Short mmCIF file of C-alpha atoms in Angstrom, two decimals:
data_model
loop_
_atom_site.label_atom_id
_atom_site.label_comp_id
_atom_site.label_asym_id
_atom_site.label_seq_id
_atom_site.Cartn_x
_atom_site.Cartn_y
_atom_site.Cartn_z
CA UNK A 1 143.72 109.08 112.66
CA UNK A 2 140.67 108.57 114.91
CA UNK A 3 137.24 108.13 113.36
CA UNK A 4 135.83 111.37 114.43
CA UNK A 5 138.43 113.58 112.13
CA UNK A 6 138.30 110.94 109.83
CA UNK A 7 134.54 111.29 109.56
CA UNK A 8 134.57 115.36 109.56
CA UNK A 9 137.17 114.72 106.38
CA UNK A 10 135.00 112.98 104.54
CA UNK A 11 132.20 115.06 105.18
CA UNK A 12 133.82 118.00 103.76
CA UNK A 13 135.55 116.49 100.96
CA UNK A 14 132.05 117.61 99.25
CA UNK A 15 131.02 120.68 101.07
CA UNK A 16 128.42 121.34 98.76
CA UNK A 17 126.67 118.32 99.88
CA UNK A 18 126.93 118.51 103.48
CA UNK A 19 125.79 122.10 103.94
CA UNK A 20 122.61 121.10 102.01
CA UNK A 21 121.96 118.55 104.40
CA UNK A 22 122.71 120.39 107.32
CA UNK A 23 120.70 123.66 106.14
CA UNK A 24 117.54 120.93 105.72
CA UNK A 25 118.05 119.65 109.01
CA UNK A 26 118.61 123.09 110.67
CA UNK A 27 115.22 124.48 108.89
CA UNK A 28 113.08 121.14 110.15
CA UNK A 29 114.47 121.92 113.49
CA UNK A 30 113.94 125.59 113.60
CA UNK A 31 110.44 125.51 112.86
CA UNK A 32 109.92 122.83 115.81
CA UNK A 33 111.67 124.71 117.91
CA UNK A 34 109.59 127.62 117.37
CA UNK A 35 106.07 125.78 117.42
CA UNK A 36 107.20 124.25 120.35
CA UNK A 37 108.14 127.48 122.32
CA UNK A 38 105.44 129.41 120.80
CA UNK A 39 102.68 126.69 121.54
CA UNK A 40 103.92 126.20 125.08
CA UNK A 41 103.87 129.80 125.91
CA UNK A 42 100.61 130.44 124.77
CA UNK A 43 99.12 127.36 126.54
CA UNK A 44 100.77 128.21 130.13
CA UNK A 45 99.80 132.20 129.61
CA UNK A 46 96.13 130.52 129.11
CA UNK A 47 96.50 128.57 132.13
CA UNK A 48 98.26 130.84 134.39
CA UNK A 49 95.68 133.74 134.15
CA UNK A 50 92.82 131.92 134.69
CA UNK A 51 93.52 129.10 136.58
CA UNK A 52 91.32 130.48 139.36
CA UNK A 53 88.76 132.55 137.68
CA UNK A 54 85.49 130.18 137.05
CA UNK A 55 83.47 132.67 134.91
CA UNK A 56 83.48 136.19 133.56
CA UNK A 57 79.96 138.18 133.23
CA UNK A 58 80.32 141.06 131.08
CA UNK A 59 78.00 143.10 128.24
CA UNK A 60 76.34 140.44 125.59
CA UNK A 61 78.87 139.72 122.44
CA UNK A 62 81.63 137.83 121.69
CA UNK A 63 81.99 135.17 124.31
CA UNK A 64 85.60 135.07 123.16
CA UNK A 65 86.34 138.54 123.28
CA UNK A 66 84.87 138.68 126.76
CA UNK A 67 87.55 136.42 128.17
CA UNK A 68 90.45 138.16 126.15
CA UNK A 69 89.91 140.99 127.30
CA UNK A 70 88.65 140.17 131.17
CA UNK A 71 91.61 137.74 131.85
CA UNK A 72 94.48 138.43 129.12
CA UNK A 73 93.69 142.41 128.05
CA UNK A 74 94.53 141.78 124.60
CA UNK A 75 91.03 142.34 123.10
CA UNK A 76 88.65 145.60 123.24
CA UNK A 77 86.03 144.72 125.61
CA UNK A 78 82.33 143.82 124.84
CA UNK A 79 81.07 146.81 126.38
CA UNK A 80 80.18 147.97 130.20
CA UNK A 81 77.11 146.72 132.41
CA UNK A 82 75.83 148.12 135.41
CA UNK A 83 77.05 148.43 138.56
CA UNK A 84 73.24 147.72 140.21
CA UNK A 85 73.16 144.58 138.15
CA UNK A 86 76.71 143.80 138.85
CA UNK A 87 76.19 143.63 142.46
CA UNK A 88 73.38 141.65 142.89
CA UNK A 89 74.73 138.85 141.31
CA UNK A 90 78.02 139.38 143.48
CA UNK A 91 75.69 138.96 146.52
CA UNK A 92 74.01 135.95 144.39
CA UNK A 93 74.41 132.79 146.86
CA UNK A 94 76.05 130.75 143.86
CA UNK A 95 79.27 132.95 144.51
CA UNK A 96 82.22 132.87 146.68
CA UNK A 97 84.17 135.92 145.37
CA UNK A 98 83.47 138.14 142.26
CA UNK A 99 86.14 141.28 141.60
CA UNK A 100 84.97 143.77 139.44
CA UNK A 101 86.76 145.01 136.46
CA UNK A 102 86.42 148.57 135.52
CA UNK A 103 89.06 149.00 132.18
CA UNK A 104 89.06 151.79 129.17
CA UNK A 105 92.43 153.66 129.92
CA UNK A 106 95.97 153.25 129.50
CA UNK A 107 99.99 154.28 129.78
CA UNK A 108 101.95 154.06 127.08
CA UNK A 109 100.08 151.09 125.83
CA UNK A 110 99.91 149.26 129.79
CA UNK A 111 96.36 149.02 130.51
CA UNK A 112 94.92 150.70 133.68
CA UNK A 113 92.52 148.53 135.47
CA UNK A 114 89.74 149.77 138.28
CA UNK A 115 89.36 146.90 140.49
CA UNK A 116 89.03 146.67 144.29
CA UNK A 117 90.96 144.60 146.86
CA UNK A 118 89.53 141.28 145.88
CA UNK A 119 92.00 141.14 142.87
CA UNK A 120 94.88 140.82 145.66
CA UNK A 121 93.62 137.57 146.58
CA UNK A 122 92.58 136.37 143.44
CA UNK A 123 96.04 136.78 142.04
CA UNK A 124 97.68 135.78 145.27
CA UNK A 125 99.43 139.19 144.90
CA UNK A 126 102.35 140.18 146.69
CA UNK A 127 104.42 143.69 147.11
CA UNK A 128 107.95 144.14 146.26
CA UNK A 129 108.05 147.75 147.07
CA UNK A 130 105.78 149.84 148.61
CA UNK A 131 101.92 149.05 148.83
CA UNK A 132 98.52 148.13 147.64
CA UNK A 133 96.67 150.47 146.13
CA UNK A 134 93.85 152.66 148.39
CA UNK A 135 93.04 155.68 147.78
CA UNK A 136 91.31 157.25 144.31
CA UNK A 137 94.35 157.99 142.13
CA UNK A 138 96.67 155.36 143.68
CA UNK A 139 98.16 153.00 141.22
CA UNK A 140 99.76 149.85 142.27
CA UNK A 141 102.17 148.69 139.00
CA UNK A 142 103.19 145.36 137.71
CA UNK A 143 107.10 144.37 138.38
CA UNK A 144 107.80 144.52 133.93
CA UNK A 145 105.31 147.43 133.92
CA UNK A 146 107.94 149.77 137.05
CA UNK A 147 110.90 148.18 134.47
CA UNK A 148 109.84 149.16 130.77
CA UNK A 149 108.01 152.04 131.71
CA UNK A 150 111.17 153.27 134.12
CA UNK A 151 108.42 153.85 136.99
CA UNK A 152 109.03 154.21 140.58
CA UNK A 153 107.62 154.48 144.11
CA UNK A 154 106.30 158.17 144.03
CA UNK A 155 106.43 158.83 140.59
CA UNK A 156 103.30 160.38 139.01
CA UNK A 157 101.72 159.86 135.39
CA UNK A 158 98.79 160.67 133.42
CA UNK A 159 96.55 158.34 131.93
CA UNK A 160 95.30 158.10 128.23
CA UNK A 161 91.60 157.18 127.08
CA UNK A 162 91.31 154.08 125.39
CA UNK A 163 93.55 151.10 125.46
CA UNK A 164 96.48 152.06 123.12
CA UNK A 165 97.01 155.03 122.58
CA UNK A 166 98.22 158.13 124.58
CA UNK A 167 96.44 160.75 121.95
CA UNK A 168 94.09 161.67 124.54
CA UNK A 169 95.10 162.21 128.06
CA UNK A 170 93.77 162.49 131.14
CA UNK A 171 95.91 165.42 132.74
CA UNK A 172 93.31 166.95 134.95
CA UNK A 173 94.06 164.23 137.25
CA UNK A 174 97.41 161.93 137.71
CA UNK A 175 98.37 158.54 139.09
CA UNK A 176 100.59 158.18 141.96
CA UNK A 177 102.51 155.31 141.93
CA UNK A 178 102.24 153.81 145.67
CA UNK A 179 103.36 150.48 144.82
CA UNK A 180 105.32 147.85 142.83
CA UNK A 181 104.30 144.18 142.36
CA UNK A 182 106.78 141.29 143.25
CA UNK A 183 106.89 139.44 139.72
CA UNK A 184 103.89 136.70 139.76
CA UNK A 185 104.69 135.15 135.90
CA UNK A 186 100.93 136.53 134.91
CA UNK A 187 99.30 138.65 133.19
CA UNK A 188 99.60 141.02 135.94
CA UNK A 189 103.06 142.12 135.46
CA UNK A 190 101.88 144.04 132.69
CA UNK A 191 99.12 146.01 134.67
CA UNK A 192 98.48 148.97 136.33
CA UNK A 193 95.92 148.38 138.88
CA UNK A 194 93.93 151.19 140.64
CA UNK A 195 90.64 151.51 142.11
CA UNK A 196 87.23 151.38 140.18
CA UNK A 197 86.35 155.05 141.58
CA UNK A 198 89.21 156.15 139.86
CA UNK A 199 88.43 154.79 136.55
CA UNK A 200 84.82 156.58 137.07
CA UNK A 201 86.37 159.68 138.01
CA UNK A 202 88.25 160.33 134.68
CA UNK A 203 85.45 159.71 132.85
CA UNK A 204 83.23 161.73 134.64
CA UNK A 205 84.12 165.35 133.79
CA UNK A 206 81.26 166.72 135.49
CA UNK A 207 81.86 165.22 139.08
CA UNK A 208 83.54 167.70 141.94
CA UNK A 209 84.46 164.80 143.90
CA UNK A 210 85.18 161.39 143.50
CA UNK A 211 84.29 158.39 146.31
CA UNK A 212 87.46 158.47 148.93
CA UNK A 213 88.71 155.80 150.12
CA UNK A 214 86.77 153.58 148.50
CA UNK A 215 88.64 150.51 146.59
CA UNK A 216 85.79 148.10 146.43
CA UNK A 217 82.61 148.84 143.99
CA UNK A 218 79.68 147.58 146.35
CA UNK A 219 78.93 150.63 148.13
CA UNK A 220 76.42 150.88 150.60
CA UNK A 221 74.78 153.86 149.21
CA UNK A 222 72.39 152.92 146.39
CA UNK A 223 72.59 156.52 144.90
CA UNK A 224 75.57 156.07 144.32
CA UNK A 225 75.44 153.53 142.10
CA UNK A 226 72.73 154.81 139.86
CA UNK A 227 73.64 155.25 136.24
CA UNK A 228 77.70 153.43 137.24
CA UNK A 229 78.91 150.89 135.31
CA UNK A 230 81.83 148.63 135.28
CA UNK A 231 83.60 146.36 132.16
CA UNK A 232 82.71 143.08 134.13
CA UNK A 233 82.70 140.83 136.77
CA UNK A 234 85.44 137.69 137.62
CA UNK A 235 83.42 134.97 139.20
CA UNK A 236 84.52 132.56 141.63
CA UNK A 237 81.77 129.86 142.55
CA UNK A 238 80.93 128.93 146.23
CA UNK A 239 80.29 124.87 145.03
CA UNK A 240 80.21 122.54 142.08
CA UNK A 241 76.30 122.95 141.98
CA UNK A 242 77.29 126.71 140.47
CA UNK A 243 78.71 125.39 137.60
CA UNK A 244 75.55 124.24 136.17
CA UNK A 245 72.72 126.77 137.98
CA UNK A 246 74.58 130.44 137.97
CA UNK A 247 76.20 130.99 133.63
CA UNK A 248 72.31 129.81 132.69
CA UNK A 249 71.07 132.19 135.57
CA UNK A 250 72.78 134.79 133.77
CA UNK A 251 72.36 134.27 130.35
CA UNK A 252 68.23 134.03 130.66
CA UNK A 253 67.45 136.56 133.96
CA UNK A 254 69.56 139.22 132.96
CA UNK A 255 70.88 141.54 130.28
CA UNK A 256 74.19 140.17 130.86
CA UNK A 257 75.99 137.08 129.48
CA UNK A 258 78.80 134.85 131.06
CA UNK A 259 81.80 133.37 129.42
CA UNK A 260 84.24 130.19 130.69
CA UNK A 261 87.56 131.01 130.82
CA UNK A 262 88.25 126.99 130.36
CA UNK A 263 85.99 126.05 127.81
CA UNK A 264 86.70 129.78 125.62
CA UNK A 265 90.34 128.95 126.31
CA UNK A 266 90.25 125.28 125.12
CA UNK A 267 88.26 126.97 122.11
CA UNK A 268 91.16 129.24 121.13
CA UNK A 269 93.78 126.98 121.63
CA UNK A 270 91.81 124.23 119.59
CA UNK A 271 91.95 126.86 117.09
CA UNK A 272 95.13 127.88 117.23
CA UNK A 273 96.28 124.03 117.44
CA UNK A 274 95.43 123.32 114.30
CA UNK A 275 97.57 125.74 112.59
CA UNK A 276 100.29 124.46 115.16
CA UNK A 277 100.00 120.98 114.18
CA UNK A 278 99.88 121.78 110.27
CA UNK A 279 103.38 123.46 111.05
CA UNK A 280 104.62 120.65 112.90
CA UNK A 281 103.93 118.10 110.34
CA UNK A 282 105.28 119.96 107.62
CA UNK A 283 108.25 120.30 109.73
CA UNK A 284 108.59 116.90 110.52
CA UNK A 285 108.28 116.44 106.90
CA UNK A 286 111.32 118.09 106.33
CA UNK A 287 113.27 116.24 108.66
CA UNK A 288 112.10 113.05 107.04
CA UNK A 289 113.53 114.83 103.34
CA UNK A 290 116.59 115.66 105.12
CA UNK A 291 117.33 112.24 106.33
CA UNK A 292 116.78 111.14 103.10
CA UNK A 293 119.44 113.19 102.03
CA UNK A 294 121.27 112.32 104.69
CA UNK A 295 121.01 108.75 103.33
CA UNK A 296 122.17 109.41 99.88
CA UNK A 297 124.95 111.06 100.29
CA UNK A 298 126.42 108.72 102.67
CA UNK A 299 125.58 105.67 100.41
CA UNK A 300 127.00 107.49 97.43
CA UNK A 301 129.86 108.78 99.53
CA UNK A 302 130.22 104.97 100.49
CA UNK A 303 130.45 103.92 96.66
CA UNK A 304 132.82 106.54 95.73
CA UNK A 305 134.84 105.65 98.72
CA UNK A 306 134.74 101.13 98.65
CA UNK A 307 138.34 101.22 98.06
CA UNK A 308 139.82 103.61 100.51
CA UNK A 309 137.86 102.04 103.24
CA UNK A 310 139.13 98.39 101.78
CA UNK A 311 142.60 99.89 102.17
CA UNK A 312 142.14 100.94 105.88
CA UNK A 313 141.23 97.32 106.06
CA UNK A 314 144.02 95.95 105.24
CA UNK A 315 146.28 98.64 107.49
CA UNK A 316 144.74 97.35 110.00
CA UNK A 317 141.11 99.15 110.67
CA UNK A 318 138.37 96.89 112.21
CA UNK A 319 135.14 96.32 110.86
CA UNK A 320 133.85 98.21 113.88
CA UNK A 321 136.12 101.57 112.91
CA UNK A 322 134.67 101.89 109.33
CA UNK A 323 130.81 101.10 111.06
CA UNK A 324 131.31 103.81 113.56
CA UNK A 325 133.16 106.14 110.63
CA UNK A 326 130.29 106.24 108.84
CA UNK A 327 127.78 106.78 112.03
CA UNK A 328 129.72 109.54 113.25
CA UNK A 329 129.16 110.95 109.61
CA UNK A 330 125.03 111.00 110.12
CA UNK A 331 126.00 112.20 113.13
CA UNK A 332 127.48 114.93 112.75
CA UNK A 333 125.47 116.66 109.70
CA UNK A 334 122.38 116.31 112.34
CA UNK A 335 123.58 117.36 115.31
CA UNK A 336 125.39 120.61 114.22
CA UNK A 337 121.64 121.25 112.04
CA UNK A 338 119.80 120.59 114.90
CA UNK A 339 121.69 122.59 117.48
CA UNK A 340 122.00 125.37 114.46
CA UNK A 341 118.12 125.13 114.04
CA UNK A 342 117.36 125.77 117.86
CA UNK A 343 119.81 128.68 118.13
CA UNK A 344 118.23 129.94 114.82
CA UNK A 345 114.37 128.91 116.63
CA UNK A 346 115.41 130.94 119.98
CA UNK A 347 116.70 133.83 117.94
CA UNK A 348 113.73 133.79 115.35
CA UNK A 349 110.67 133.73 118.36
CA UNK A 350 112.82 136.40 120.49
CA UNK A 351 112.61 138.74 116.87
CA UNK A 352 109.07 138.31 116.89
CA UNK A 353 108.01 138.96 120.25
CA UNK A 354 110.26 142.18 120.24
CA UNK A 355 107.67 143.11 117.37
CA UNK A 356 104.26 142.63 119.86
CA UNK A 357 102.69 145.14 120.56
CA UNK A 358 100.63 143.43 123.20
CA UNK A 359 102.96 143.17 126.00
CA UNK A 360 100.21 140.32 127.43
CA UNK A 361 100.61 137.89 124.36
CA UNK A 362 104.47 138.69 124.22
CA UNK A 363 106.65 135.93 123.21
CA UNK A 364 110.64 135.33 124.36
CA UNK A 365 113.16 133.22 123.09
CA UNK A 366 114.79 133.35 125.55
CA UNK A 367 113.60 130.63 128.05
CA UNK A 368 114.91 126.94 127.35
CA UNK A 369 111.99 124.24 127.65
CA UNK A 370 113.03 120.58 128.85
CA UNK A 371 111.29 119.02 125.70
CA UNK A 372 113.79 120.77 123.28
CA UNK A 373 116.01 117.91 124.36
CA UNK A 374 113.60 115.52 122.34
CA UNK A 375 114.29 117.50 119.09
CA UNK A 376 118.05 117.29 119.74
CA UNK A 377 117.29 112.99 120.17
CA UNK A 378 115.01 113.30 117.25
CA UNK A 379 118.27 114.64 114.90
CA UNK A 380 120.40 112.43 116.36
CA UNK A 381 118.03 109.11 115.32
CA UNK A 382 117.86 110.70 111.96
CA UNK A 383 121.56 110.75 111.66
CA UNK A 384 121.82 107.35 113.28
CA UNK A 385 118.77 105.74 111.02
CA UNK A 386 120.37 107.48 107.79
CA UNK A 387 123.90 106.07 108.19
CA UNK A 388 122.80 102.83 109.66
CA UNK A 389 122.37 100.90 105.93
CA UNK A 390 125.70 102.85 104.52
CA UNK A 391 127.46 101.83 107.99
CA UNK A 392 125.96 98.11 107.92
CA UNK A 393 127.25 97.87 104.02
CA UNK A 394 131.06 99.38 104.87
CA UNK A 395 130.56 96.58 107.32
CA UNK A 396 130.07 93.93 105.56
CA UNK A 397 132.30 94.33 102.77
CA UNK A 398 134.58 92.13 101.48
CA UNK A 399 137.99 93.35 101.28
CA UNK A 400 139.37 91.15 98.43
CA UNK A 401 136.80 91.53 96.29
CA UNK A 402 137.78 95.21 96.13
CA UNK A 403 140.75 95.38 96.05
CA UNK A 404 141.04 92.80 92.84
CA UNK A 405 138.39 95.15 90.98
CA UNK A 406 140.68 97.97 91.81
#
């Protein structure tokens, strides 16, 4: 009989035992393997979204809340700021690029966002079907935004106030869908982008007319800006010397205040971190318990068992065969708990982002991440470590000894 189905015997000869230890082992595993996806996701979503975005000037508040809902539109914004002020410091000489943001509205929970053609390049945004948005009531939709929401090229919709809920629409005026995104892996999947005259236009009942053809919110005419306002401003800086002149430029000159996406980011995930590493320790504890167990019920297995492997001995089994009997034993219980524990991790996080209602923080199970490798080694040296004592023991044993006692 080889020592693989000689192990998996003696494994089961007390099945009690060896589903304890794998159902430890799977548990550890499972909550790694959903830190780990969950942490990852959340640290690349950070990254992705505002990887070229230097600062965001909105209304004073939360500097926090300002970047979630500027860059990832899963926060209520601070409030709006005026278009005046908003375009002087877009002309500011400290600034390369600045894309206004103009948000309040939304379909069936996908946030409609006023901006002007700026955001193309920002984004590096490309068209899969279709085109850009460029006249008022154009709408230019994310690639998972055309799929959930069952949208196409031509199709028209009406927009809801707030950033939620559809309770009150906007059904004097709707969308037209001129284009669809190519998918970009951002937070822009999940948008519906129009221009900021649109935006204005719902929300100004009184208006006849709105601004044609304009997808840009610097216009010329300084009337027409009087009394606008926009949600905020995505700042690109022109040189390193920005960095340190332009956020304190805002925060003192003017009624605004500016926020870092990097240093508001590395606050959240700082915060978020140490709940994450909490939840990895006390995972890690468990896998420490369960090779533990791992260890005792080989050892006692291995007393129970002296004289049948003494017998093998003497039919002709090398002291190499009863060593790598008693590996494959660790072995085993691990690996089937660890690979049980990321199938059980996968299905766990795919439950839970299913539940989001923020399609912009939404979590999947169902991507595969190179370091779950390391938590499949990471069972396999607790098997290896927990049998090694047991396996060095069978090893060593001394045959005639017994076989007298017996």
């Amino acid at each position: 009989m080889s020592p693989f189905k000689l192990s998996w015997k003696n494994l089961w000869s007390k099945p009690l035992n060896a589903t304890l230890n794998i159902l430890l082992i799977t548990f550890g595993t499972c909550i790694l393997t959903v830190l780990l996806l969950a942490s990852t996701q959340i640290e690349q979503k950070l990254e992705n979204n505002s990887k070229d975005i230097d600062l965001v000037v909105g209304a004073k508040g939360s500097p926090l809340q300002l970047i979630l809902s500027s860059i990832y539109y899963i926060d209520f914004p601070t409030g709006n700021i005026p278009l005046k002020e908003a375009n002087e410091l877009a002309k500011n000489p400290f600034v390369k690029r600045a894309v206004p943001l103009a948000l309040g509205d939304n379909y069936n929970g996908v946030r409609i966002v006023g901006t002007d053609t700026n955001y193309i390049g920002l984004y590096k945004l490309k068209i899969k079907e279709g085109k850009f948005w460029k006249e008022d009531m154009d709408a230019t939709i994310g690639a998972t935004v055309a799929k959930e929401q069952n949208l196409k090229v031509g199709d028209t919709f009406y927009g809801g106030h707030g950033l939620t809920e559809m309770s009150d629409q906007h059904k004097e005026h709707a969308y037209k869908v001129v284009g669809i995104l190519a998918p970009q892996r951002n937070v822009t999947d999940n948008l519906i982008l129009t221009n900021v005259a649109s935006i204005w236009h719902m929300h100004d009942e009184g208006e006849a007319h709105v601004h044609e053809g304009h997808d840009h919110a610097d216009f010329k005419s300084e009337q027409e800006t009087e009394g606008k306002e926009i949600t905020s401003l995505l700042i690109q800086y022109r040189s390193p010397m920005s960095v340190a002149m332009f956020p304190r430029m805002v925060n003192q000159m003017t009624s605004l205040q500016s926020a870092s996406p990097a240093m508001e980011s590395t606050r959240l995930f700082s915060l978020i971190g140490v709940g994450v590493d909490t939840l990895q320790w006390f995972a890690v504890l468990i896998m420490l318990v369960a090779g533990i167990s791992v260890f005792v019920n080989l050892y006692n297995s291995l007393k129970e068992r002296t004289y049948d492997l003494a017998v093998m001995r003497t039919l002709g089994a090398s002291r190499l065969k009863l060593f790598i009997i008693i590996i494959l034993e660790g072995l085993i219980l691990t690996v089937i708990g660890s690979l049980i524990g990321l199938a059980v991790g996968h299905g766990i996080l795919q439950i839970i982002g299913s539940y989001q209602e923020s399609s912009q923080a939404r979590l999947t199970g169902l991507i595969f991440l190179p370091h779950e490798v390391y938590l499949l080694l990471i069972g396999l040296a607790i098997g290896i470590f927990a049998a090694i004592i047991p396996a060095i023991q069978a090893y060593r044993s001394n045959i005639s000894k017994i076989l007298a006692k017996n």
